[in-house]
PDB file of C-alpha atoms in Angstrom:
ATOM      1  CA  UNK I1179     182.383 165.046 -12.072  1.00 80.00           C
ATOM      2  CA  UNK I1180     183.609 166.465  -8.744  1.00 89.00           C
ATOM      3  CA  UNK I1181     184.233 163.001  -7.308  1.00 93.00           C
ATOM      4  CA  UNK I1182     186.137 161.945 -10.406  1.00 94.00           C
ATOM      5  CA  UNK I1183     188.253 165.091 -10.221  1.00 93.00           C
ATOM      6  CA  UNK I1184     188.974 164.468  -6.546  1.00 93.00           C
ATOM      7  CA  UNK I1185     189.949 160.873  -7.288  1.00 95.00           C
ATOM      8  CA  UNK I1186     192.304 161.950 -10.083  1.00 96.00           C
ATOM      9  CA  UNK I1187     193.821 164.635  -7.838  1.00 93.00           C
ATOM     10  CA  UNK I1188     194.382 162.044  -5.087  1.00 92.00           C
ATOM     11  CA  UNK I1189     196.056 159.663  -7.536  1.00 95.00           C
ATOM     12  CA  UNK I1190     198.287 162.471  -8.796  1.00 94.00           C
ATOM     13  CA  UNK I1191     199.256 163.328  -5.209  1.00 88.00           C
ATOM     14  CA  UNK I1192     200.230 159.705  -4.613  1.00 89.00           C
ATOM     15  CA  UNK I1193     202.284 159.567  -7.819  1.00 92.00           C
ATOM     16  CA  UNK I1194     204.024 162.886  -7.150  1.00 89.00           C
ATOM     17  CA  UNK I1195     204.667 162.015  -3.494  1.00 83.00           C
ATOM     18  CA  UNK I1196     206.114 158.661  -4.492  1.00 85.00           C
ATOM     19  CA  UNK I1197     208.367 160.299  -7.078  1.00 87.00           C
ATOM     20  CA  UNK I1198     209.579 162.900  -4.583  1.00 84.00           C
ATOM     21  CA  UNK I1199     210.262 160.230  -1.957  1.00 82.00           C
ATOM     22  CA  UNK I1200     212.109 158.106  -4.497  1.00 84.00           C
ATOM     23  CA  UNK I1201     214.270 160.980  -5.761  1.00 85.00           C
ATOM     24  CA  UNK I1202     215.056 162.371  -2.310  1.00 81.00           C
ATOM     25  CA  UNK I1203     215.505 158.895  -0.838  1.00 78.00           C
ATOM     26  CA  UNK I1204     218.981 158.704  -2.308  1.00 82.00           C
ATOM     27  CA  UNK I1205     219.997 161.975  -0.630  1.00 84.00           C
ATOM     28  CA  UNK I1206     218.354 161.602   2.785  1.00 84.00           C
ATOM     29  CA  UNK I1207     216.653 158.951   4.865  1.00 85.00           C
ATOM     30  CA  UNK I1208     213.095 158.097   3.786  1.00 80.00           C
ATOM     31  CA  UNK I1209     211.757 158.853   7.260  1.00 85.00           C
ATOM     32  CA  UNK I1210     212.962 162.462   7.009  1.00 86.00           C
ATOM     33  CA  UNK I1211     211.334 162.818   3.590  1.00 83.00           C
ATOM     34  CA  UNK I1212     208.061 161.387   4.909  1.00 83.00           C
ATOM     35  CA  UNK I1213     208.124 163.679   7.943  1.00 89.00           C
ATOM     36  CA  UNK I1214     208.553 166.784   5.794  1.00 87.00           C
ATOM     37  CA  UNK I1215     205.818 165.636   3.415  1.00 84.00           C
ATOM     38  CA  UNK I1216     203.427 165.258   6.353  1.00 90.00           C
ATOM     39  CA  UNK I1217     204.381 168.650   7.795  1.00 95.00           C
ATOM     40  CA  UNK I1218     203.968 170.453   4.467  1.00 91.00           C
ATOM     41  CA  UNK I1219     200.721 168.623   3.741  1.00 89.00           C
ATOM     42  CA  UNK I1220     199.361 169.615   7.141  1.00 94.00           C
ATOM     43  CA  UNK I1221     200.308 173.241   6.555  1.00 96.00           C
ATOM     44  CA  UNK I1222     198.568 173.250   3.169  1.00 93.00           C
ATOM     45  CA  UNK I1223     195.434 171.658   4.640  1.00 93.00           C
ATOM     46  CA  UNK I1224     195.438 174.200   7.481  1.00 96.00           C
ATOM     47  CA  UNK I1225     195.621 177.056   4.986  1.00 96.00           C
ATOM     48  CA  UNK I1226     192.777 175.541   2.950  1.00 93.00           C
ATOM     49  CA  UNK I1227     190.663 175.126   6.111  1.00 93.00           C
ATOM     50  CA  UNK I1228     191.365 178.735   7.134  1.00 94.00           C
ATOM     51  CA  UNK I1229     190.275 179.991   3.713  1.00 95.00           C
ATOM     52  CA  UNK I1230     187.090 177.918   3.855  1.00 92.00           C
ATOM     53  CA  UNK I1231     186.389 179.094   7.410  1.00 92.00           C
ATOM     54  CA  UNK I1232     186.745 182.688   6.233  1.00 95.00           C
ATOM     55  CA  UNK I1233     184.333 182.136   3.353  1.00 95.00           C
ATOM     56  CA  UNK I1234     181.754 180.082   5.291  1.00 94.00           C
ATOM     57  CA  UNK I1235     182.383 180.088   9.065  1.00 93.00           C
ATOM     58  CA  UNK I1236     179.021 178.621  10.150  1.00 95.00           C
ATOM     59  CA  UNK I1237     179.983 174.891   9.987  1.00 92.00           C
ATOM     60  CA  UNK I1238     183.125 175.561  12.023  1.00 91.00           C
ATOM     61  CA  UNK I1239     181.268 177.634  14.622  1.00 93.00           C
ATOM     62  CA  UNK I1240     178.590 174.945  14.864  1.00 94.00           C
ATOM     63  CA  UNK I1241     181.212 172.210  15.323  1.00 92.00           C
ATOM     64  CA  UNK I1242     182.975 174.126  18.099  1.00 92.00           C
ATOM     65  CA  UNK I1243     179.689 174.922  19.855  1.00 93.00           C
ATOM     66  CA  UNK I1244     178.746 171.224  19.925  1.00 92.00           C
ATOM     67  CA  UNK I1245     181.890 170.088  21.735  1.00 92.00           C
ATOM     68  CA  UNK I1246     181.060 168.599  25.144  1.00 87.00           C
ATOM     69  CA  UNK I1247     183.718 168.482  27.805  1.00 81.00           C
TER      70      UNK I1247
END
């Protein structure tokens, strides 16, 4: 059920993103729309990662500790 929900959420994101790009494409260049979508998506993913790191920091600490330079 979780995988199906994730798949449906991904499809909805594609549909909504396409609709936003199509509607804003008449007002501004598509590259500008795409850039802002990527920036906002990155911000939302960063917030989600910060929340998850606050709830369960061990995987993040483990990942950072295993970085070899």
